[in-house]
Amino acid sequence: MNGDSKVSIGDLAMVAAAYGKTDADADWNQYKSADINHDKKVDIDDLAAVAAKILK
Ligand SMILES: [Ca+2]
């Protein structure tokens, strides 16, 4: 996530910015922290996971 230990709207923005990236992308290293469920791609599941944490 973005460094602070809390899940924030900034984290949601980070995942949104990385949306669609996979480990096949050359710049995956800078986006992989947005892969919340570690399935090597950033998709709706990751967005939903972050959104769920924000709403807690
Ligand atoms: Ca993922």
Coordinates of C-alpha atoms and ligand atoms in Angstrom, one line a residue:
M1 CA 0.0 0.0 0.0
N2 CA 1.1 3.6 0.1
G3 CA 3.2 3.5 3.3
D4 CA 0.8 4.5 6.0
S5 CA -0.6 1.5 7.7
K6 CA -4.2 2.6 7.1
V7 CA -6.2 1.8 4.0
S8 CA -7.2 5.1 2.5
I9 CA -8.7 6.7 -0.5
G10 CA -5.1 7.1 -1.7
D11 CA -4.8 3.3 -1.8
L12 CA -7.9 3.1 -3.9
A13 CA -6.5 5.6 -6.3
M14 CA -3.2 3.6 -6.4
V15 CA -5.1 0.4 -7.3
A16 CA -7.1 2.3 -9.9
A17 CA -3.9 3.7 -11.4
A18 CA -2.5 0.1 -11.7
Y19 CA -5.8 -1.4 -12.9
G20 CA -5.2 -3.8 -15.7
K21 CA -1.5 -4.3 -15.0
T22 CA -0.2 -7.9 -14.8
D23 CA 3.1 -9.5 -14.1
A24 CA 3.6 -9.6 -17.9
D25 CA 4.1 -5.9 -17.9
A26 CA 7.7 -4.6 -17.8
D27 CA 6.8 -2.1 -15.1
W28 CA 5.0 -4.6 -12.9
N29 CA 7.4 -4.0 -10.0
Q30 CA 6.0 -0.5 -9.5
Y31 CA 2.4 -1.7 -9.5
K32 CA 2.5 -5.1 -7.8
S33 CA 1.8 -3.5 -4.4
A34 CA -1.6 -2.8 -5.7
D35 CA -2.2 -6.5 -6.3
I36 CA -4.0 -7.1 -3.0
N37 CA -4.8 -10.7 -3.5
H38 CA -1.5 -11.6 -5.1
D39 CA -2.9 -13.3 -8.2
K40 CA -0.3 -11.4 -10.4
K41 CA -2.8 -9.0 -11.9
V42 CA -4.6 -5.9 -10.8
D43 CA -8.3 -6.1 -11.5
I44 CA -11.8 -5.6 -10.0
D45 CA -11.1 -8.1 -7.2
D46 CA -8.3 -5.9 -5.9
L47 CA -10.3 -2.7 -6.2
A48 CA -13.2 -4.4 -4.3
A49 CA -10.8 -5.6 -1.6
V50 CA -9.5 -2.1 -1.0
A51 CA -12.9 -0.6 -1.1
A52 CA -14.1 -3.2 1.4
K53 CA -11.3 -2.2 3.8
I54 CA -12.0 1.5 3.5
L55 CA -15.6 0.9 4.3
K56 CA -14.8 -1.0 7.5
Ligands
CA1 CA -5.0 -9.1 -7.9

